[in-house]
Amino acid sequence: MIRATTGGVLRSYRSNLMGAFIRDNAARNTVLTQRVFNSYAEDPAAAAKTFRLRKSRMETSSQLKICDDVYHKYQGAYACLQTVSELIDTQNSSSNVSTLKSTTLEMLNDPTGDARTQLNKVLDNLSDTIIQNMNQTYGDEFIFAGADGHNVPFTVEEKDGVKQLFYRGIPVDAAVPKVMTNTDGTKVTLDGAAATTYVRDGIDKVEASEVDALPALEVDANGDPITIGGTDGNVYYVKQGTLANKVTEEDLRNQVAAATGLTGEALEEALEEEKAKYVETSEFKPPLDDNVLSYYPKDDLVLKDEYDKVNDSVMRDENGDPYSFTVDGTKYYAAADQKDPFVTEEAYEQACEDAEKLEYLANEKRFVDIGLGLQEDENGKLIESSAFNECLSGLTFLGYGMDDDGDPKNIYSIVQRLKDIAAGVPEGEDWDTPTWEEFDRLVGKLENASSEYKTQFTNQSAGTEKLKNNYDLLEDNIYNLKEQYSNLEDVNMADAISSFLWAEYCYNAALKVGNSILSQSLMDYLQ
Amino acid sequence: MSIGTFDAFTSARLGIYAAQHGLNVTGNNISNINTAGYTRQRIDQVSFKAGAYDRYRSQLDNHVGSGALVMNINQIRDPYLDVRYRNTNADVGYSDRMLAGLQEIADILDEIGLGENPSDNEEGDGLLHAQIQDLADKLRAYQKEPSKANNDLVRTSAETLCWYFNEYADKLERLYQDTVKDFNDQVTEINECLTNIRDLNREIRDCEIYGDNALELRDERNRQIDKLSEYLHIKVVYTEEKIGGAQTVEKLSIYLDDDNPDPAEHKDESMLIDGIFGAQLNRLPKRNPDYDENDPDSLPYVKEDGTFTDDITKAALEDPDNFFLTISKLVDVKNQEWKGVTTGYEEVTDPGVLALLKNVNVGATAGTAPEIWTVKEKAEQAVYGFDFTPAAGTTWEVGDKFKIGDTEYTIGTEVPLATANDPEGMAAFIAGELSRDPRYVDKYDVAPDPNNPTRILFSATVDNAGAIPISDRPKITVSSDPTGKLTFGNRQVITAGKDAVLTPPTVADQVDPATGAETKTSFTQINGKWNRVTTEIQHTKEVDLDDNDIHGSLQATRELLTEKGEFATKDTVADIDENAESKRGIQYYQLSLDLLARQFADQYNKINVGYMQDKDGYYINKDGDQLLLPRNGGEPVNAAGALTDDQKAALIRGGYVLKDAQGNPIEDENGDQIPDLNAWLENTNNGAVKMGGYLFSNRNDRDDPTGITAANISVSHKWSTGEVELVPTYKMLFLEQDGVKVPHSTQSDNALHMVNMIEKSLVYDPTVLVPDAVSNKLFEGSFNGMFDKMNTVCGQDIRANNSSLNTAYSQLVEIDTQRDGVSGVDLNDEAMNMMQYQKAMTAAMRLMTVIDDVLDRLINNTAM
C-alpha cells in the first residue's frame, strides 16, 4: 500500500475488530452453551452423527421399556408356573398341600376305597387351581393367553357331570380322529349312512359275506324270528317259507306207507328212518297241555345259537341292519360291541379343525421389538430372529390333544378322566382290575404330561433370563450412546474457557489498538 | 529588464488565491472525511506566465512567471480498483444473501440443542427428530398392548408430529414469501440505482459541457454504482461522447458482466446504462403475442384479467415461479429511446468475387453464396504507348542512356546498338527488363505498334487493368542523350482500360433477435475497390434474461426462490440451467419436507388399510374362505407373497393394472402393464373384506389421503373421532362376533409393521411430488435419516457459502482499503497540505507586503 489513509485504516480496523468480537462471542457462546457446535453448519458431520446417536438412544430407551414390560410379564409367568409346578408334583413343605401326583398315588394305593371320594375331590380342586393359576394376569393381560391377552384363556364347561377344558374356545383334547382308509388313501365311509361318516381306524370288522349268507327266517307278528324248540334240546329258527313243511308223526307214517306200501313193524321201522331226516319238536298246547310232536325237515331249520353267533357279531342300526362299509372293494360289517366306531364327516372335520387350531395356538407367536434389530424381508415378512416372541401359550405348558392310546395329553383333562374313573367305582368297593389298570395307565400319562410341563417351564425360565440379559445390554447401550454423543457435543470446559479467555484477550487488545489509532494524528500536533 | 509595476502584486495575489483554493480543498477534504463515497480532491495548480515572446524582444529581457493558477480540481481514483471492488462486491452480495437465506432455513429446520425429553431427562434430542421417536415409542407400546388407550396415545403423538410438520412448512412458506418480497424490493432498489445513475450521468454531462467537473456528482454516482454492484455483477465502461463542435464529454456505460457460463450467450452482457439512457429491471411479463409496435392501439403486455396494458408493472407474470427478469428498453429522462448507428467498411476479399473481377469471361454469374455478384460489364485492357523517336534517319548511339522506371541502361553496354535501333529488338529488350521488375512483371505485353513503327505499345495483360496504379505503369525516359536527338515520347494512353463492372448482390436487412440490432449491408467502390458497407443500427429493446445471466445478491435471492435441487424438472436442466440439480433454495427444503411428510403419511395409511387374511396370510372372504385368483380355479393370494404368472395375467386381463393420475396404465421398462392386486381387492365383487382406514389426511376434517404435504398433513377425521383405529392385525384366526370374524385381542403383527416402519429404509423419490423431476432418488433411509439429510445439506451449503463470503469479504475489505489508500482522505495528509497552503499563503502575503514596501519606497520615498 502506497498510502494509508485515516478512513482506510479505520475500515481495516473496524473489520478486524468485528472479527475479534465475533470470535469472542463465539467462544463465549461455547462456554455458555457448553456445546461444541450449535448448528449443523458448524460441523455437519458431527451434528448428523449426534442425531443418529440420540435417535438410537431414544429407540433403545423405548425398546428397554418393552423389554422391561415383557421381562416382568415373564417373571409373573414364572411365579404362576412355579405354583402350578408345585401343585402337580412338588410338595410344598410349608403348607403340606397335596399335589396331583401324591393324590393319584394315594388313590392307586387305596384298594378299599375308603378315601377315594375325598381324594377325588382333592384331585378336582387341584386341577381347578391349576387352571386358575394359568388364568393369571399381568396388568390387563392374561399371561398365558397367547395373542388373546384380553380374554381369559382357559374355560371349563361341565356337561352331565363331566368337565371339559377349553383354551380360547377350543377343546384342549381335540385331535384328528384316526379313520380307516383304502389303499388309494380315500377314507372309508359308512355305507348307507344319512351323512358321510368315516370309519375309525382299528375297529373290528366282519366280512359282510359271512353274515349275508345267513338264511331268511320266518318271523312272528312282532317281527321276531319264530323259534322252534327241538326235542333234542336245541332251539331252531325256521327258514322263511318252510313253516308249512311242518308235519305230524301221523303224516309221516302215511307218507312212508304210501311210498313204501309197508305196514306194521316194517312200516314203523321205515318211519323211524324217515324221522331222522326231520327235527322233532314238541309243542305244549293248552288246555290239555298235551305234548304235540311235530316234525320239520332239517333243512328248513337253523340252529338258533349258530345263527345268533354270526348274526350278533356285527353292529346293527335301529332297523337291525348291520353297519357296513367297503374297504378296497370288500364289504365289511362293523364287529359288534365297539365303542364309538364311526365319526361323521362333520365331526371329523370339526375335530381336525380344532386340532389344527390347537396346534396353531400352541405354537402361536407374538413378536415384540426389544432391540434385537427388528427387520422385515422384502415382502414385509418379519425376520423372526430380529424380534422377541413374547407369546406364552397355556397349551404349551398344560398340553393338548390326544396320544396314540386315545388318552388326553392335557394335565387337566387327564386329572378329570382320573376323577371320573375313580368316581365310577362305588364308594367303599375295591378297584376292579381293568379300572385300576386304566387309572394306573392314566396316572402314567399324567407323569408324562408333568414331565413335558417341566420342560416347557425350563424353556420359559431361559426366556426370562434372556430378557434380563437383554435388558442389561440395552441399559449399557443407552449409557454408551450418551457417552458417545456427549463426547461429540459437549465441550471440554478447560479448552472452552481457555479459548474464551484468549478470544477476550484478543478482543481487549483490539480495543486498545483502536484507542491508539483514533488518538494519533498530525492534527493533534499542529499549533 | 522591464518590470510591470503591478506584476508582482499579481503574482502575490495569484499565490494567495492558489493557497486559498488549496486550503478550501483541504478543508473540503477534512469536512468530508466521513462522507460515504467521498473521493479526496486536489487542486491542479500550474505556473502562470503572462505575455509572449516576440522576434524583436531584447535578449536581456527575461520573462518571469506571473504566479500560480489553479486550473482544475480533480479527484483521485483508481479505475482498476473500482473494477476489482465491484466484481468482489457482487461475490460478497451473492454469498451474503445466500448465506442469510440458508441461515434462515437452518433457523427453522436445525434442531441442534433443541428439545427436552422428560422421559430420559435429556436435552437436545431435537423436536421433529424426537417426535418421530416418540411416535415409535407409542407404537411399540401399542404393539405390545393393542388397546384403545394405546391407540389414543399413538394418535396424540401423531398429532404432535403433524403439528411440527405444519409448523415447519408454515415457517418455510413465510420465509419464501418474505424472500419474494425481498426479491421485489431488491429489484426496486436496483431500479432506483439505475435511475439515479442515469440521471447523474445527465447532470454530470451537463456540468462537463459547461466546464464543471461535477466531482460531488461523480462521488454520488460511484456510490450508486458500488451499491448496484452488490446486487448485480456489472461492468462499467467510460468512453468519450461527441457532443458536436469537436467537443467530447465522458460517457459512462454499465453492462451486465458476462456471467452466463455459456460463451454463446450474450444477453448476460446487456447494457443497463448508456450515458443519459438507462434501463430498468422487471419481472418477466406476459406478452401480447399479437403486439404490433407500429400500431398505436396495440399494447404489449397482458394483465391478469386477460386485458392488455402498456404498463409492465401491471402485467401478469410469465413463469412467475422462475422469477425471470427482463431488462427494459434504454430510455432517457424524457422516455426517449436510445438508438446507436455504426458503419463499417470492409474490402471485398471474397475469392469468388475477385475471380469474377479478373476473369470476365466466366459468364453471367459467379461468386460464393450468399452474395451472388453478377457481371454487368466486361473489363477492357489498358494500352499505353511510348513514341519511339529518333526521327527518321537518326539512331541511338553508343553511350546514350535511358531509364525504365528508375533503372538506367546504356546503349552499347546493357543494350546492343543494333537492338536499340530496332523497334522490335528494343521492344523485346524492354519486355525482358520489365519482367525482372516486380512492379511490372506479367502485367504488360510489349510490342511495336503495327500502325506506327516508331511507337512501342505496352498492353496490360491483367484484366483489372483499370486498377493498375499509376506507379505501376511503366515509365521510360531518356536520361542521357548527348546528341539531343533521341527521346522517348511521353506515355500515351492508347486505350484507357477499365475494370469489369459487377453488380453487387442485394443483402437483406437482418435483425438480431437477442439485441434487436438491425444490420444493413450494401456495396460500394472506394478507390476502385469494392467494399462491403455494414451499417448496424442498434435499437434498444427488452432483453429477457436467462437463469444464469446475472450474479450478485439479486441472483442469490433468485436462487433461494427458484432452485429445487433434485426436484428440478428435466426441462429445467435441459432448457434453463444444466446445474439446477445441485442448486438448492427454499423450495428444495419445502419439497423435501413435503416428501418426508408424504412418505410418512402414505406408508402409515398403507399399513392401516388392508384386507382380511387367514392365519397364514392368505386373503379371505367374510366367510373365511380363501380368495382365489382367478376366481374360477385359481390359487389363493398371500399378502406377503408374490403373485404367480397366471395371477398376474389374470389381473391384467381383468384390467387391474397400475394407472397414473390420468387413469392411463403405467408400463414397466419392457412396456408391459403392471398388475395391481390392490385394485382387484378393492373390487367388492371379488370378495375381499376391507379393514382399517386412513390415519393421515390432507385436512383434519377429512379422510382424504391424496396430496398430503408438510403443510397440510393431519390426523384423519375418522381417526380423530375414533371411527378408525390402528389395525393391529389383518389375520383372522377363528374368532367370530355376531357372525363376523374378529382377531384375537392382542394380535399385533400389523402393529409390528408400524413399529418397523419407523426405521425402515425407504426411497425418497422426488418424482412423487414433481413428476418430471430430474432425479428419482433423493435419499434412501429412515424418516429420521431423511430429516437429518435435509439439515446436513443445509449445513454444508451454509459452510460453503460462509467460506465464500469470508474470502470475498476479506478481499473486499482489502480492496476497499486499497481504494481508500488512493481516494480516501487522510488527516495527516490533509494536515500537511493545510500547513503547506498556510505557509504558501503567508509567504504570498509577505511577498505582497514586500512589494508594497518596495513600491512605497519607489513611489513615495525616492528622492526626486
JSON list of N, CA and C in Angstrom, two decimals, chain B residues 314-349:
[
{"chain": "B", "resi": 314, "resn": "LYS", "atom": "N", "xyz": [-48.06, -3.56, -14.27]},
{"chain": "B", "resi": 314, "resn": "LYS", "atom": "CA", "xyz": [-49.41, -4.09, -14.09]},
{"chain": "B", "resi": 314, "resn": "LYS", "atom": "C", "xyz": [-49.62, -5.39, -14.85]},
{"chain": "B", "resi": 315, "resn": "ALA", "atom": "N", "xyz": [-48.59, -5.83, -15.55]},
{"chain": "B", "resi": 315, "resn": "ALA", "atom": "CA", "xyz": [-48.74, -7.02, -16.39]},
{"chain": "B", "resi": 315, "resn": "ALA", "atom": "C", "xyz": [-48.69, -8.28, -15.53]},
{"chain": "B", "resi": 316, "resn": "ALA", "atom": "N", "xyz": [-49.38, -9.30, -16.01]},
{"chain": "B", "resi": 316, "resn": "ALA", "atom": "CA", "xyz": [-49.25, -10.61, -15.37]},
{"chain": "B", "resi": 316, "resn": "ALA", "atom": "C", "xyz": [-47.84, -11.15, -15.63]},
{"chain": "B", "resi": 317, "resn": "LEU", "atom": "N", "xyz": [-47.41, -12.08, -14.77]},
{"chain": "B", "resi": 317, "resn": "LEU", "atom": "CA", "xyz": [-46.04, -12.57, -14.89]},
{"chain": "B", "resi": 317, "resn": "LEU", "atom": "C", "xyz": [-46.00, -13.84, -15.72]},
{"chain": "B", "resi": 318, "resn": "GLU", "atom": "N", "xyz": [-44.96, -13.91, -16.53]},
{"chain": "B", "resi": 318, "resn": "GLU", "atom": "CA", "xyz": [-44.72, -15.11, -17.32]},
{"chain": "B", "resi": 318, "resn": "GLU", "atom": "C", "xyz": [-43.82, -16.01, -16.48]},
{"chain": "B", "resi": 319, "resn": "ASP", "atom": "N", "xyz": [-44.23, -17.23, -16.26]},
{"chain": "B", "resi": 319, "resn": "ASP", "atom": "CA", "xyz": [-43.45, -18.20, -15.49]},
{"chain": "B", "resi": 319, "resn": "ASP", "atom": "C", "xyz": [-43.00, -17.60, -14.15]},
{"chain": "B", "resi": 320, "resn": "PRO", "atom": "N", "xyz": [-43.97, -17.18, -13.33]},
{"chain": "B", "resi": 320, "resn": "PRO", "atom": "CA", "xyz": [-43.61, -16.46, -12.09]},
{"chain": "B", "resi": 320, "resn": "PRO", "atom": "C", "xyz": [-42.76, -17.30, -11.13]},
{"chain": "B", "resi": 321, "resn": "ASP", "atom": "N", "xyz": [-42.87, -18.62, -11.23]},
{"chain": "B", "resi": 321, "resn": "ASP", "atom": "CA", "xyz": [-42.11, -19.46, -10.29]},
{"chain": "B", "resi": 321, "resn": "ASP", "atom": "C", "xyz": [-40.61, -19.37, -10.52]},
{"chain": "B", "resi": 322, "resn": "ASN", "atom": "N", "xyz": [-40.22, -19.02, -11.73]},
{"chain": "B", "resi": 322, "resn": "ASN", "atom": "CA", "xyz": [-38.78, -18.96, -12.02]},
{"chain": "B", "resi": 322, "resn": "ASN", "atom": "C", "xyz": [-38.19, -17.57, -11.83]},
{"chain": "B", "resi": 323, "resn": "PHE", "atom": "N", "xyz": [-39.03, -16.62, -11.50]},
{"chain": "B", "resi": 323, "resn": "PHE", "atom": "CA", "xyz": [-38.56, -15.26, -11.20]},
{"chain": "B", "resi": 323, "resn": "PHE", "atom": "C", "xyz": [-37.62, -14.73, -12.28]},
{"chain": "B", "resi": 324, "resn": "PHE", "atom": "N", "xyz": [-38.02, -14.97, -13.52]},
{"chain": "B", "resi": 324, "resn": "PHE", "atom": "CA", "xyz": [-37.21, -14.45, -14.62]},
{"chain": "B", "resi": 324, "resn": "PHE", "atom": "C", "xyz": [-37.31, -12.93, -14.66]},
{"chain": "B", "resi": 325, "resn": "LEU", "atom": "N", "xyz": [-36.25, -12.33, -15.20]},
{"chain": "B", "resi": 325, "resn": "LEU", "atom": "CA", "xyz": [-36.19, -10.87, -15.25]},
{"chain": "B", "resi": 325, "resn": "LEU", "atom": "C", "xyz": [-36.07, -10.43, -16.69]},
{"chain": "B", "resi": 326, "resn": "THR", "atom": "N", "xyz": [-36.51, -9.22, -16.91]},
{"chain": "B", "resi": 326, "resn": "THR", "atom": "CA", "xyz": [-36.31, -8.65, -18.24]},
{"chain": "B", "resi": 326, "resn": "THR", "atom": "C", "xyz": [-35.74, -7.24, -18.06]},
{"chain": "B", "resi": 327, "resn": "ILE", "atom": "N", "xyz": [-34.87, -6.88, -18.99]},
{"chain": "B", "resi": 327, "resn": "ILE", "atom": "CA", "xyz": [-34.29, -5.54, -18.94]},
{"chain": "B", "resi": 327, "resn": "ILE", "atom": "C", "xyz": [-35.09, -4.69, -19.93]},
{"chain": "B", "resi": 328, "resn": "SER", "atom": "N", "xyz": [-35.54, -3.56, -19.44]},
{"chain": "B", "resi": 328, "resn": "SER", "atom": "CA", "xyz": [-36.39, -2.72, -20.29]},
{"chain": "B", "resi": 328, "resn": "SER", "atom": "C", "xyz": [-35.55, -2.02, -21.36]},
{"chain": "B", "resi": 329, "resn": "LYS", "atom": "N", "xyz": [-36.24, -1.32, -22.22]},
{"chain": "B", "resi": 329, "resn": "LYS", "atom": "CA", "xyz": [-35.53, -0.51, -23.21]},
{"chain": "B", "resi": 329, "resn": "LYS", "atom": "C", "xyz": [-34.76, 0.60, -22.51]},
{"chain": "B", "resi": 330, "resn": "LEU", "atom": "N", "xyz": [-33.68, 1.02, -23.15]},
{"chain": "B", "resi": 330, "resn": "LEU", "atom": "CA", "xyz": [-32.91, 2.14, -22.61]},
{"chain": "B", "resi": 330, "resn": "LEU", "atom": "C", "xyz": [-33.62, 3.44, -22.99]},
{"chain": "B", "resi": 331, "resn": "VAL", "atom": "N", "xyz": [-33.98, 4.19, -22.01]},
{"chain": "B", "resi": 331, "resn": "VAL", "atom": "CA", "xyz": [-34.67, 5.46, -22.29]},
{"chain": "B", "resi": 331, "resn": "VAL", "atom": "C", "xyz": [-34.02, 6.56, -21.47]},
{"chain": "B", "resi": 332, "resn": "ASP", "atom": "N", "xyz": [-34.17, 7.77, -21.96]},
{"chain": "B", "resi": 332, "resn": "ASP", "atom": "CA", "xyz": [-33.64, 8.89, -21.19]},
{"chain": "B", "resi": 332, "resn": "ASP", "atom": "C", "xyz": [-34.72, 9.43, -20.27]},
{"chain": "B", "resi": 333, "resn": "VAL", "atom": "N", "xyz": [-34.42, 10.53, -19.65]},
{"chain": "B", "resi": 333, "resn": "VAL", "atom": "CA", "xyz": [-35.34, 11.04, -18.64]},
{"chain": "B", "resi": 333, "resn": "VAL", "atom": "C", "xyz": [-36.68, 11.44, -19.26]},
{"chain": "B", "resi": 334, "resn": "LYS", "atom": "N", "xyz": [-36.65, 11.73, -20.57]},
{"chain": "B", "resi": 334, "resn": "LYS", "atom": "CA", "xyz": [-37.90, 12.09, -21.25]},
{"chain": "B", "resi": 334, "resn": "LYS", "atom": "C", "xyz": [-38.54, 10.89, -21.91]},
{"chain": "B", "resi": 335, "resn": "ASN", "atom": "N", "xyz": [-38.05, 9.72, -21.57]},
{"chain": "B", "resi": 335, "resn": "ASN", "atom": "CA", "xyz": [-38.59, 8.46, -22.07]},
{"chain": "B", "resi": 335, "resn": "ASN", "atom": "C", "xyz": [-38.34, 8.26, -23.56]},
{"chain": "B", "resi": 336, "resn": "GLN", "atom": "N", "xyz": [-37.32, 8.95, -24.07]},
{"chain": "B", "resi": 336, "resn": "GLN", "atom": "CA", "xyz": [-36.96, 8.73, -25.48]},
{"chain": "B", "resi": 336, "resn": "GLN", "atom": "C", "xyz": [-36.00, 7.56, -25.57]},
{"chain": "B", "resi": 337, "resn": "GLU", "atom": "N", "xyz": [-36.21, 6.74, -26.58]},
{"chain": "B", "resi": 337, "resn": "GLU", "atom": "CA", "xyz": [-35.43, 5.51, -26.66]},
{"chain": "B", "resi": 337, "resn": "GLU", "atom": "C", "xyz": [-34.05, 5.75, -27.26]},
{"chain": "B", "resi": 338, "resn": "TRP", "atom": "N", "xyz": [-33.13, 4.98, -26.80]},
{"chain": "B", "resi": 338, "resn": "TRP", "atom": "CA", "xyz": [-31.74, 5.02, -27.26]},
{"chain": "B", "resi": 338, "resn": "TRP", "atom": "C", "xyz": [-31.63, 4.37, -28.63]},
{"chain": "B", "resi": 339, "resn": "LYS", "atom": "N", "xyz": [-30.73, 4.91, -29.46]},
{"chain": "B", "resi": 339, "resn": "LYS", "atom": "CA", "xyz": [-30.50, 4.33, -30.78]},
{"chain": "B", "resi": 339, "resn": "LYS", "atom": "C", "xyz": [-29.04, 4.53, -31.13]},
{"chain": "B", "resi": 340, "resn": "GLY", "atom": "N", "xyz": [-28.39, 3.53, -31.61]},
{"chain": "B", "resi": 340, "resn": "GLY", "atom": "CA", "xyz": [-26.97, 3.66, -31.95]},
{"chain": "B", "resi": 340, "resn": "GLY", "atom": "C", "xyz": [-26.71, 3.18, -33.37]},
{"chain": "B", "resi": 341, "resn": "VAL", "atom": "N", "xyz": [-25.96, 3.99, -34.14]},
{"chain": "B", "resi": 341, "resn": "VAL", "atom": "CA", "xyz": [-25.66, 3.61, -35.53]},
{"chain": "B", "resi": 341, "resn": "VAL", "atom": "C", "xyz": [-24.15, 3.53, -35.71]},
{"chain": "B", "resi": 342, "resn": "THR", "atom": "N", "xyz": [-23.70, 2.41, -36.23]},
{"chain": "B", "resi": 342, "resn": "THR", "atom": "CA", "xyz": [-22.27, 2.29, -36.54]},
{"chain": "B", "resi": 342, "resn": "THR", "atom": "C", "xyz": [-22.14, 1.76, -37.96]},
{"chain": "B", "resi": 343, "resn": "THR", "atom": "N", "xyz": [-21.18, 2.34, -38.69]},
{"chain": "B", "resi": 343, "resn": "THR", "atom": "CA", "xyz": [-20.99, 1.92, -40.08]},
{"chain": "B", "resi": 343, "resn": "THR", "atom": "C", "xyz": [-19.58, 1.35, -40.24]},
{"chain": "B", "resi": 344, "resn": "GLY", "atom": "N", "xyz": [-19.48, 0.22, -40.87]},
{"chain": "B", "resi": 344, "resn": "GLY", "atom": "CA", "xyz": [-18.18, -0.41, -41.07]},
{"chain": "B", "resi": 344, "resn": "GLY", "atom": "C", "xyz": [-17.92, -0.66, -42.54]},
{"chain": "B", "resi": 345, "resn": "TYR", "atom": "N", "xyz": [-16.65, -0.48, -42.95]},
{"chain": "B", "resi": 345, "resn": "TYR", "atom": "CA", "xyz": [-16.28, -0.72, -44.35]},
{"chain": "B", "resi": 345, "resn": "TYR", "atom": "C", "xyz": [-15.32, -1.89, -44.36]},
{"chain": "B", "resi": 346, "resn": "GLU", "atom": "N", "xyz": [-15.53, -2.76, -45.30]},
{"chain": "B", "resi": 346, "resn": "GLU", "atom": "CA", "xyz": [-14.66, -3.92, -45.37]},
{"chain": "B", "resi": 346, "resn": "GLU", "atom": "C", "xyz": [-14.43, -4.25, -46.85]},
{"chain": "B", "resi": 347, "resn": "GLU", "atom": "N", "xyz": [-13.16, -4.28, -47.21]},
{"chain": "B", "resi": 347, "resn": "GLU", "atom": "CA", "xyz": [-12.86, -4.57, -48.61]},
{"chain": "B", "resi": 347, "resn": "GLU", "atom": "C", "xyz": [-13.28, -5.99, -48.93]},
{"chain": "B", "resi": 348, "resn": "VAL", "atom": "N", "xyz": [-13.84, -6.12, -50.13]},
{"chain": "B", "resi": 348, "resn": "VAL", "atom": "CA", "xyz": [-14.30, -7.44, -50.53]},
{"chain": "B", "resi": 348, "resn": "VAL", "atom": "C", "xyz": [-13.10, -8.30, -50.86]},
{"chain": "B", "resi": 349, "resn": "THR", "atom": "N", "xyz": [-12.92, -9.34, -50.15]},
{"chain": "B", "resi": 349, "resn": "THR", "atom": "CA", "xyz": [-11.79, -10.24, -50.42]},
{"chain": "B", "resi": 349, "resn": "THR", "atom": "C", "xyz": [-12.31, -11.63, -50.79]}
]
